[in-house]
């Protein structure tokens, strides 16, 4: 294989003291949620909030003086960009970063803050890579690939060495997989340290690149995903044989489970996870029977989520839990009715979030109206109690599926 455990150990020595040795902690609330004994490696606590610093620094530290003077170039949807920019600035190396135009602004802004030249080009990472390769040739820059480089892969593998030192009883690692650099490096390190450990990949269902390659399938790739950090259409050439040999299974995770995992990290662990960073937990939610009763290590590999997207995820999960519900009521169109309904909802313990009064629907009498009410509840049972009370009082309530209308 292109990377050995000796390479990973050498990378660990190279980056020691310059990259945070992140905590590896038990997660009792996630254990209760999944039925497994869960431990979390908090790579979102790195300076740039992602594991990418490990591989980026290992690669940059290997450059000679001439290469450093000319500068480096990378393409990334955000986290690798920030990692290269941050450590290049620390080492005095000029950095150019090509990012897809779809990259969340929070990641673009963070990359520019490290004095890197940011070039926005292409809709996907693959399209950004073509521009980056052209610039590398034109400017004679050293290419720092986000996943298809042995030094980068070896740097990422240092995570597993730390995980097994802190929690040697682990019998499974669940690792997000995009281009394959993270899972390849950690599979090499983990299986060398503990041959019995099982490595599971968590891949975005909209971008099943490794799934297709390993199974000979042709599932479609593309679409907007919460896990843009692993939205990769091309598998890593160096990572593929490692994954083929050392990874036991790949679990495809859909958008709803990615959202649920982000929500669980925030509400249960009080920590920030972007979609790709939460993919490992999402895989456990997709196939709970596979992980139940096992000692599972998760890499929370990134926390750079757009605040606007996070707010949307939070509201959507509240709706899925029926803690935000909507009703459509049929009411008489006369003064005081809205006040009566508001008072009654308050008596029932509901917090009114939104009201939409409609008079022009043709399925009500001319002297009637429709009233759409969105309220905050204590959960499903409470929502049903409110519904039944409104029904008993003659308002003919109908549930409105706001989650479906939003999607």
GROMACS .gro file of C-alpha atoms in nm:
model
  407
    1UNK     CA    1   0.000   0.000   0.000
    2UNK     CA    2   0.106   0.359  -0.061
    3UNK     CA    3   0.103   0.442   0.312
    4UNK     CA    4   0.232   0.229   0.601
    5UNK     CA    5   0.198   0.260   0.976
    6UNK     CA    6   0.563   0.374   0.981
    7UNK     CA    7   0.463   0.667   0.759
    8UNK     CA    8   0.182   0.752   1.001
    9UNK     CA    9   0.417   0.737   1.299
   10UNK     CA   10   0.666   0.963   1.119
   11UNK     CA   11   0.387   1.209   1.040
   12UNK     CA   12   0.285   1.213   1.402
   13UNK     CA   13   0.637   1.311   1.505
   14UNK     CA   14   0.644   1.584   1.240
   15UNK     CA   15   0.322   1.750   1.352
   16UNK     CA   16   0.369   1.699   1.726
   17UNK     CA   17   0.335   2.025   1.916
   18UNK     CA   18   0.206   2.212   1.612
   19UNK     CA   19  -0.133   2.040   1.585
   20UNK     CA   20  -0.358   1.985   1.883
   21UNK     CA   21  -0.377   1.638   2.035
   22UNK     CA   22  -0.753   1.653   2.058
   23UNK     CA   23  -0.951   1.492   2.342
   24UNK     CA   24  -1.106   1.149   2.304
   25UNK     CA   25  -1.399   1.125   2.544
   26UNK     CA   26  -1.684   0.885   2.623
   27UNK     CA   27  -2.025   1.008   2.507
   28UNK     CA   28  -2.293   0.856   2.735
   29UNK     CA   29  -2.580   1.047   2.573
   30UNK     CA   30  -2.481   0.931   2.225
   31UNK     CA   31  -2.444   0.581   2.367
   32UNK     CA   32  -2.802   0.599   2.493
   33UNK     CA   33  -2.916   0.727   2.155
   34UNK     CA   34  -2.745   0.454   1.952
   35UNK     CA   35  -2.728   0.154   2.186
   36UNK     CA   36  -2.349   0.137   2.144
   37UNK     CA   37  -2.068   0.245   2.376
   38UNK     CA   38  -1.959   0.560   2.195
   39UNK     CA   39  -1.636   0.758   2.221
   40UNK     CA   40  -1.581   1.082   2.030
   41UNK     CA   41  -1.254   1.223   1.898
   42UNK     CA   42  -1.306   1.601   1.891
   43UNK     CA   43  -1.111   1.711   1.583
   44UNK     CA   44  -1.344   2.012   1.561
   45UNK     CA   45  -1.126   2.165   1.836
   46UNK     CA   46  -0.828   2.218   1.604
   47UNK     CA   47  -0.744   2.582   1.531
   48UNK     CA   48  -0.923   2.560   1.195
   49UNK     CA   49  -1.190   2.330   1.347
   50UNK     CA   50  -1.101   2.029   1.133
   51UNK     CA   51  -0.870   1.726   1.117
   52UNK     CA   52  -0.730   1.857   0.787
   53UNK     CA   53  -0.449   2.038   0.967
   54UNK     CA   54  -0.269   1.709   1.028
   55UNK     CA   55  -0.222   1.610   0.667
   56UNK     CA   56  -0.168   1.964   0.543
   57UNK     CA   57   0.110   2.034   0.790
   58UNK     CA   58   0.281   1.700   0.724
   59UNK     CA   59   0.290   1.782   0.352
   60UNK     CA   60   0.402   2.145   0.395
   61UNK     CA   61   0.679   2.047   0.636
   62UNK     CA   62   0.829   1.820   0.369
   63UNK     CA   63   0.889   2.101   0.115
   64UNK     CA   64   1.239   2.227   0.033
   65UNK     CA   65   1.329   2.596   0.031
   66UNK     CA   66   1.267   2.645  -0.342
   67UNK     CA   67   0.919   2.491  -0.323
   68UNK     CA   68   0.837   2.700  -0.019
   69UNK     CA   69   0.943   3.018  -0.195
   70UNK     CA   70   0.730   2.946  -0.503
   71UNK     CA   71   0.427   2.864  -0.293
   72UNK     CA   72   0.157   2.597  -0.278
   73UNK     CA   73  -0.190   2.548  -0.422
   74UNK     CA   74  -0.485   2.343  -0.302
   75UNK     CA   75  -0.848   2.287  -0.392
   76UNK     CA   76  -1.109   2.234  -0.125
   77UNK     CA   77  -1.468   2.295  -0.022
   78UNK     CA   78  -1.338   2.458   0.292
   79UNK     CA   79  -1.160   2.263   0.565
   80UNK     CA   80  -0.852   2.157   0.370
   81UNK     CA   81  -0.838   2.513   0.237
   82UNK     CA   82  -0.826   2.659   0.586
   83UNK     CA   83  -0.572   2.403   0.704
   84UNK     CA   84  -0.332   2.469   0.416
   85UNK     CA   85  -0.378   2.846   0.446
   86UNK     CA   86  -0.322   2.847   0.822
   87UNK     CA   87  -0.007   2.634   0.829
   88UNK     CA   88   0.132   2.790   0.512
   89UNK     CA   89   0.104   3.130   0.681
   90UNK     CA   90   0.277   2.994   0.992
   91UNK     CA   91   0.562   2.860   0.777
   92UNK     CA   92   0.587   3.170   0.555
   93UNK     CA   93   0.471   2.987   0.241
   94UNK     CA   94   0.246   3.171  -0.012
   95UNK     CA   95  -0.079   2.980  -0.060
   96UNK     CA   96  -0.341   2.984  -0.335
   97UNK     CA   97  -0.670   2.805  -0.266
   98UNK     CA   98  -0.931   2.717  -0.531
   99UNK     CA   99  -1.278   2.665  -0.386
  100UNK     CA  100  -1.611   2.579  -0.553
  101UNK     CA  101  -1.847   2.875  -0.586
  102UNK     CA  102  -2.094   2.676  -0.372
  103UNK     CA  103  -1.862   2.677  -0.069
  104UNK     CA  104  -2.034   2.824   0.240
  105UNK     CA  105  -1.925   3.184   0.288
  106UNK     CA  106  -1.811   3.114   0.645
  107UNK     CA  107  -1.541   2.883   0.504
  108UNK     CA  108  -1.434   3.125   0.230
  109UNK     CA  109  -1.403   3.406   0.481
  110UNK     CA  110  -1.206   3.191   0.724
  111UNK     CA  111  -0.961   3.088   0.450
  112UNK     CA  112  -0.904   3.447   0.341
  113UNK     CA  113  -0.838   3.540   0.705
  114UNK     CA  114  -0.515   3.335   0.685
  115UNK     CA  115  -0.387   3.557   0.400
  116UNK     CA  116  -0.436   3.296   0.130
  117UNK     CA  117  -0.536   3.394  -0.223
  118UNK     CA  118  -0.883   3.244  -0.274
  119UNK     CA  119  -1.006   3.163  -0.626
  120UNK     CA  120  -1.373   3.064  -0.656
  121UNK     CA  121  -1.432   2.837  -0.956
  122UNK     CA  122  -1.667   2.552  -1.045
  123UNK     CA  123  -1.977   2.407  -0.885
  124UNK     CA  124  -1.801   2.106  -0.730
  125UNK     CA  125  -1.465   2.010  -0.583
  126UNK     CA  126  -1.387   1.818  -0.902
  127UNK     CA  127  -1.438   2.130  -1.115
  128UNK     CA  128  -1.232   2.335  -0.871
  129UNK     CA  129  -0.953   2.078  -0.902
  130UNK     CA  130  -0.925   2.135  -1.279
  131UNK     CA  131  -0.869   2.508  -1.223
  132UNK     CA  132  -0.620   2.438  -0.944
  133UNK     CA  133  -0.420   2.201  -1.163
  134UNK     CA  134  -0.404   2.464  -1.437
  135UNK     CA  135  -0.283   2.730  -1.194
  136UNK     CA  136  -0.025   2.491  -1.049
  137UNK     CA  137   0.128   2.440  -1.393
  138UNK     CA  138   0.109   2.807  -1.482
  139UNK     CA  139   0.268   2.935  -1.162
  140UNK     CA  140   0.489   2.631  -1.084
  141UNK     CA  141   0.321   2.583  -0.747
  142UNK     CA  142   0.343   2.272  -0.531
  143UNK     CA  143   0.017   2.080  -0.529
  144UNK     CA  144  -0.126   1.996  -0.184
  145UNK     CA  145  -0.402   1.751  -0.262
  146UNK     CA  146  -0.675   1.715   0.001
  147UNK     CA  147  -0.675   1.336  -0.003
  148UNK     CA  148  -0.465   1.180  -0.282
  149UNK     CA  149  -0.119   1.238  -0.137
  150UNK     CA  150   0.072   0.987   0.080
  151UNK     CA  151   0.199   1.256   0.320
  152UNK     CA  152  -0.153   1.393   0.365
  153UNK     CA  153  -0.297   1.045   0.419
  154UNK     CA  154  -0.025   0.965   0.672
  155UNK     CA  155  -0.092   1.286   0.863
  156UNK     CA  156  -0.462   1.208   0.892
  157UNK     CA  157  -0.379   0.860   1.020
  158UNK     CA  158  -0.226   1.007   1.336
  159UNK     CA  159  -0.584   1.041   1.468
  160UNK     CA  160  -0.629   0.665   1.504
  161UNK     CA  161  -0.300   0.629   1.693
  162UNK     CA  162  -0.427   0.877   1.950
  163UNK     CA  163  -0.773   0.719   1.965
  164UNK     CA  164  -0.640   0.373   2.044
  165UNK     CA  165  -0.401   0.510   2.305
  166UNK     CA  166  -0.690   0.682   2.483
  167UNK     CA  167  -0.950   0.407   2.433
  168UNK     CA  168  -0.768   0.078   2.359
  169UNK     CA  169  -1.086  -0.129   2.406
  170UNK     CA  170  -1.248   0.011   2.091
  171UNK     CA  171  -1.358  -0.258   1.850
  172UNK     CA  172  -1.493  -0.034   1.573
  173UNK     CA  173  -1.416   0.303   1.411
  174UNK     CA  174  -1.680   0.480   1.201
  175UNK     CA  175  -1.513   0.733   0.972
  176UNK     CA  176  -1.655   0.977   0.715
  177UNK     CA  177  -1.541   0.904   0.362
  178UNK     CA  178  -1.521   1.146   0.071
  179UNK     CA  179  -1.204   1.119  -0.136
  180UNK     CA  180  -1.074   0.862   0.112
  181UNK     CA  181  -0.769   1.026   0.269
  182UNK     CA  182  -0.907   1.031   0.624
  183UNK     CA  183  -1.036   0.675   0.627
  184UNK     CA  184  -0.730   0.536   0.446
  185UNK     CA  185  -0.476   0.683   0.688
  186UNK     CA  186  -0.674   0.582   0.992
  187UNK     CA  187  -0.748   0.233   0.863
  188UNK     CA  188  -0.375   0.174   0.811
  189UNK     CA  189  -0.289   0.301   1.160
  190UNK     CA  190  -0.577   0.135   1.345
  191UNK     CA  191  -0.543  -0.206   1.183
  192UNK     CA  192  -0.166  -0.204   1.245
  193UNK     CA  193  -0.219  -0.126   1.612
  194UNK     CA  194  -0.522  -0.353   1.657
  195UNK     CA  195  -0.577  -0.601   1.372
  196UNK     CA  196  -0.920  -0.704   1.502
  197UNK     CA  197  -1.068  -0.354   1.487
  198UNK     CA  198  -1.344  -0.302   1.231
  199UNK     CA  199  -1.338   0.007   1.009
  200UNK     CA  200  -1.669   0.139   0.874
  201UNK     CA  201  -1.698   0.421   0.621
  202UNK     CA  202  -1.982   0.675   0.628
  203UNK     CA  203  -2.050   0.815   0.280
  204UNK     CA  204  -2.308   1.073   0.171
  205UNK     CA  205  -2.591   0.896  -0.014
  206UNK     CA  206  -2.592   1.170  -0.278
  207UNK     CA  207  -2.221   1.108  -0.354
  208UNK     CA  208  -2.171   0.728  -0.335
  209UNK     CA  209  -1.831   0.730  -0.509
  210UNK     CA  210  -1.662   0.456  -0.308
  211UNK     CA  211  -1.985   0.258  -0.287
  212UNK     CA  212  -2.010   0.253  -0.667
  213UNK     CA  213  -1.643   0.172  -0.719
  214UNK     CA  214  -1.626  -0.111  -0.468
  215UNK     CA  215  -1.961  -0.266  -0.566
  216UNK     CA  216  -1.947  -0.205  -0.938
  217UNK     CA  217  -2.268  -0.004  -0.924
  218UNK     CA  218  -2.362   0.316  -1.100
  219UNK     CA  219  -2.572   0.510  -0.853
  220UNK     CA  220  -2.616   0.875  -0.953
  221UNK     CA  221  -2.386   1.133  -0.794
  222UNK     CA  222  -2.479   1.491  -0.725
  223UNK     CA  223  -2.717   1.724  -0.551
  224UNK     CA  224  -2.711   1.966  -0.258
  225UNK     CA  225  -2.591   1.792   0.056
  226UNK     CA  226  -2.536   1.900   0.415
  227UNK     CA  227  -2.210   1.704   0.397
  228UNK     CA  228  -2.039   1.914   0.131
  229UNK     CA  229  -1.700   1.826   0.282
  230UNK     CA  230  -1.736   1.465   0.157
  231UNK     CA  231  -1.931   1.545  -0.162
  232UNK     CA  232  -1.666   1.397  -0.390
  233UNK     CA  233  -1.731   1.238  -0.728
  234UNK     CA  234  -1.384   1.084  -0.773
  235UNK     CA  235  -1.231   0.837  -0.529
  236UNK     CA  236  -0.869   0.879  -0.428
  237UNK     CA  237  -0.631   0.669  -0.637
  238UNK     CA  238  -0.404   0.606  -0.337
  239UNK     CA  239  -0.691   0.556  -0.093
  240UNK     CA  240  -0.887   0.305  -0.302
  241UNK     CA  241  -0.667  -0.005  -0.253
  242UNK     CA  242  -0.637   0.074   0.118
  243UNK     CA  243  -1.012   0.107   0.156
  244UNK     CA  244  -1.070  -0.207  -0.050
  245UNK     CA  245  -0.840  -0.410   0.177
  246UNK     CA  246  -0.900  -0.263   0.523
  247UNK     CA  247  -1.253  -0.115   0.536
  248UNK     CA  248  -1.522  -0.368   0.627
  249UNK     CA  249  -1.827  -0.179   0.503
  250UNK     CA  250  -1.952   0.153   0.373
  251UNK     CA  251  -2.282   0.291   0.501
  252UNK     CA  252  -2.466   0.546   0.288
  253UNK     CA  253  -2.618   0.828   0.493
  254UNK     CA  254  -2.912   1.034   0.369
  255UNK     CA  255  -2.976   1.400   0.440
  256UNK     CA  256  -3.232   1.343   0.716
  257UNK     CA  257  -2.986   1.131   0.917
  258UNK     CA  258  -2.707   1.383   0.861
  259UNK     CA  259  -2.934   1.656   0.998
  260UNK     CA  260  -3.027   1.439   1.294
  261UNK     CA  261  -2.659   1.370   1.370
  262UNK     CA  262  -2.567   1.741   1.359
  263UNK     CA  263  -2.861   1.811   1.590
  264UNK     CA  264  -2.756   1.533   1.831
  265UNK     CA  265  -2.399   1.660   1.856
  266UNK     CA  266  -2.524   2.010   1.936
  267UNK     CA  267  -2.803   1.923   2.178
  268UNK     CA  268  -2.656   1.615   2.346
  269UNK     CA  269  -2.281   1.678   2.331
  270UNK     CA  270  -2.295   2.061   2.322
  271UNK     CA  271  -2.045   2.068   2.039
  272UNK     CA  272  -2.053   2.187   1.678
  273UNK     CA  273  -2.042   1.941   1.389
  274UNK     CA  274  -2.073   2.016   1.020
  275UNK     CA  275  -2.256   1.765   0.802
  276UNK     CA  276  -1.944   1.576   0.697
  277UNK     CA  277  -1.813   1.585   1.053
  278UNK     CA  278  -2.130   1.420   1.181
  279UNK     CA  279  -2.145   1.151   0.908
  280UNK     CA  280  -2.004   0.880   1.135
  281UNK     CA  281  -2.283   0.930   1.388
  282UNK     CA  282  -2.534   0.949   1.103
  283UNK     CA  283  -2.422   0.604   0.988
  284UNK     CA  284  -2.492   0.467   1.335
  285UNK     CA  285  -2.843   0.613   1.317
  286UNK     CA  286  -2.898   0.462   0.971
  287UNK     CA  287  -2.799   0.107   1.077
  288UNK     CA  288  -2.830   0.092   1.458
  289UNK     CA  289  -2.840  -0.288   1.461
  290UNK     CA  290  -2.485  -0.304   1.325
  291UNK     CA  291  -2.338  -0.100   1.609
  292UNK     CA  292  -2.556  -0.198   1.905
  293UNK     CA  293  -2.347  -0.326   2.195
  294UNK     CA  294  -2.014  -0.242   2.026
  295UNK     CA  295  -1.741  -0.006   2.151
  296UNK     CA  296  -1.740   0.255   1.875
  297UNK     CA  297  -1.500   0.541   1.811
  298UNK     CA  298  -1.629   0.839   1.614
  299UNK     CA  299  -1.416   1.112   1.458
  300UNK     CA  300  -1.599   1.443   1.481
  301UNK     CA  301  -1.379   1.559   1.200
  302UNK     CA  302  -1.509   1.912   1.136
  303UNK     CA  303  -1.717   2.185   1.296
  304UNK     CA  304  -1.728   2.452   1.025
  305UNK     CA  305  -2.101   2.468   0.961
  306UNK     CA  306  -2.274   2.775   0.819
  307UNK     CA  307  -2.476   2.933   1.105
  308UNK     CA  308  -2.772   2.983   0.872
  309UNK     CA  309  -2.773   2.613   0.779
  310UNK     CA  310  -2.737   2.516   1.144
  311UNK     CA  311  -3.041   2.726   1.235
  312UNK     CA  312  -3.241   2.553   0.962
  313UNK     CA  313  -3.132   2.209   1.084
  314UNK     CA  314  -3.235   2.294   1.439
  315UNK     CA  315  -3.584   2.408   1.336
  316UNK     CA  316  -3.635   2.108   1.107
  317UNK     CA  317  -3.543   1.867   1.385
  318UNK     CA  318  -3.786   2.037   1.622
  319UNK     CA  319  -4.052   1.979   1.357
  320UNK     CA  320  -3.955   1.614   1.318
  321UNK     CA  321  -3.991   1.573   1.695
  322UNK     CA  322  -4.332   1.748   1.686
  323UNK     CA  323  -4.201   2.023   1.910
  324UNK     CA  324  -4.303   2.267   1.638
  325UNK     CA  325  -4.639   2.181   1.481
  326UNK     CA  326  -4.884   2.355   1.250
  327UNK     CA  327  -5.262   2.336   1.225
  328UNK     CA  328  -5.510   2.475   0.976
  329UNK     CA  329  -5.830   2.584   1.151
  330UNK     CA  330  -6.169   2.677   1.006
  331UNK     CA  331  -6.306   2.977   1.197
  332UNK     CA  332  -6.595   3.226   1.177
  333UNK     CA  333  -6.478   3.556   1.028
  334UNK     CA  334  -6.583   3.795   1.302
  335UNK     CA  335  -6.408   4.029   1.549
  336UNK     CA  336  -6.248   3.871   1.853
  337UNK     CA  337  -6.205   3.516   1.722
  338UNK     CA  338  -5.830   3.545   1.677
  339UNK     CA  339  -5.797   3.669   2.033
  340UNK     CA  340  -6.006   3.380   2.163
  341UNK     CA  341  -5.789   3.126   1.981
  342UNK     CA  342  -5.467   3.288   2.102
  343UNK     CA  343  -5.595   3.283   2.459
  344UNK     CA  344  -5.700   2.919   2.429
  345UNK     CA  345  -5.363   2.815   2.287
  346UNK     CA  346  -5.195   2.989   2.579
  347UNK     CA  347  -5.418   2.800   2.823
  348UNK     CA  348  -5.316   2.475   2.651
  349UNK     CA  349  -4.946   2.559   2.701
  350UNK     CA  350  -4.866   2.627   2.335
  351UNK     CA  351  -4.629   2.906   2.232
  352UNK     CA  352  -4.752   3.073   1.912
  353UNK     CA  353  -4.475   3.115   1.653
  354UNK     CA  354  -4.667   3.214   1.340
  355UNK     CA  355  -5.023   3.292   1.231
  356UNK     CA  356  -5.155   3.323   0.873
  357UNK     CA  357  -5.516   3.437   0.831
  358UNK     CA  358  -5.674   3.342   0.494
  359UNK     CA  359  -6.018   3.458   0.380
  360UNK     CA  360  -6.008   3.371   0.010
  361UNK     CA  361  -6.012   2.990   0.021
  362UNK     CA  362  -6.319   2.863  -0.169
  363UNK     CA  363  -6.379   2.563   0.057
  364UNK     CA  364  -6.511   2.783   0.342
  365UNK     CA  365  -6.828   2.995   0.357
  366UNK     CA  366  -6.811   3.364   0.268
  367UNK     CA  367  -6.834   3.448   0.638
  368UNK     CA  368  -6.562   3.201   0.732
  369UNK     CA  369  -6.183   3.191   0.713
  370UNK     CA  370  -5.888   2.958   0.737
  371UNK     CA  371  -5.627   3.016   1.006
  372UNK     CA  372  -5.283   2.852   0.981
  373UNK     CA  373  -5.119   2.844   1.323
  374UNK     CA  374  -4.765   2.726   1.401
  375UNK     CA  375  -4.695   2.661   1.769
  376UNK     CA  376  -4.417   2.530   1.988
  377UNK     CA  377  -4.511   2.231   2.203
  378UNK     CA  378  -4.351   2.000   2.458
  379UNK     CA  379  -4.356   1.712   2.212
  380UNK     CA  380  -4.583   1.477   2.018
  381UNK     CA  381  -4.827   1.398   2.301
  382UNK     CA  382  -4.870   1.765   2.385
  383UNK     CA  383  -4.932   1.847   2.017
  384UNK     CA  384  -5.202   1.582   1.998
  385UNK     CA  385  -5.367   1.719   2.313
  386UNK     CA  386  -5.381   2.067   2.155
  387UNK     CA  387  -5.524   1.923   1.834
  388UNK     CA  388  -5.797   1.735   2.022
  389UNK     CA  389  -5.891   2.043   2.225
  390UNK     CA  390  -5.925   2.256   1.911
  391UNK     CA  391  -6.129   1.982   1.748
  392UNK     CA  392  -6.363   1.960   2.047
  393UNK     CA  393  -6.422   2.334   2.027
  394UNK     CA  394  -6.535   2.313   1.664
  395UNK     CA  395  -6.236   2.458   1.480
  396UNK     CA  396  -6.197   2.153   1.250
  397UNK     CA  397  -5.815   2.140   1.280
  398UNK     CA  398  -5.604   1.976   1.010
  399UNK     CA  399  -5.237   1.892   1.056
  400UNK     CA  400  -5.002   2.079   0.821
  401UNK     CA  401  -4.679   1.892   0.741
  402UNK     CA  402  -4.439   2.187   0.747
  403UNK     CA  403  -4.134   1.965   0.710
  404UNK     CA  404  -4.266   1.843   0.377
  405UNK     CA  405  -4.354   2.191   0.254
  406UNK     CA  406  -4.008   2.321   0.349
  407UNK     CA  407  -3.835   2.041   0.162
   0.00000   0.00000   0.00000
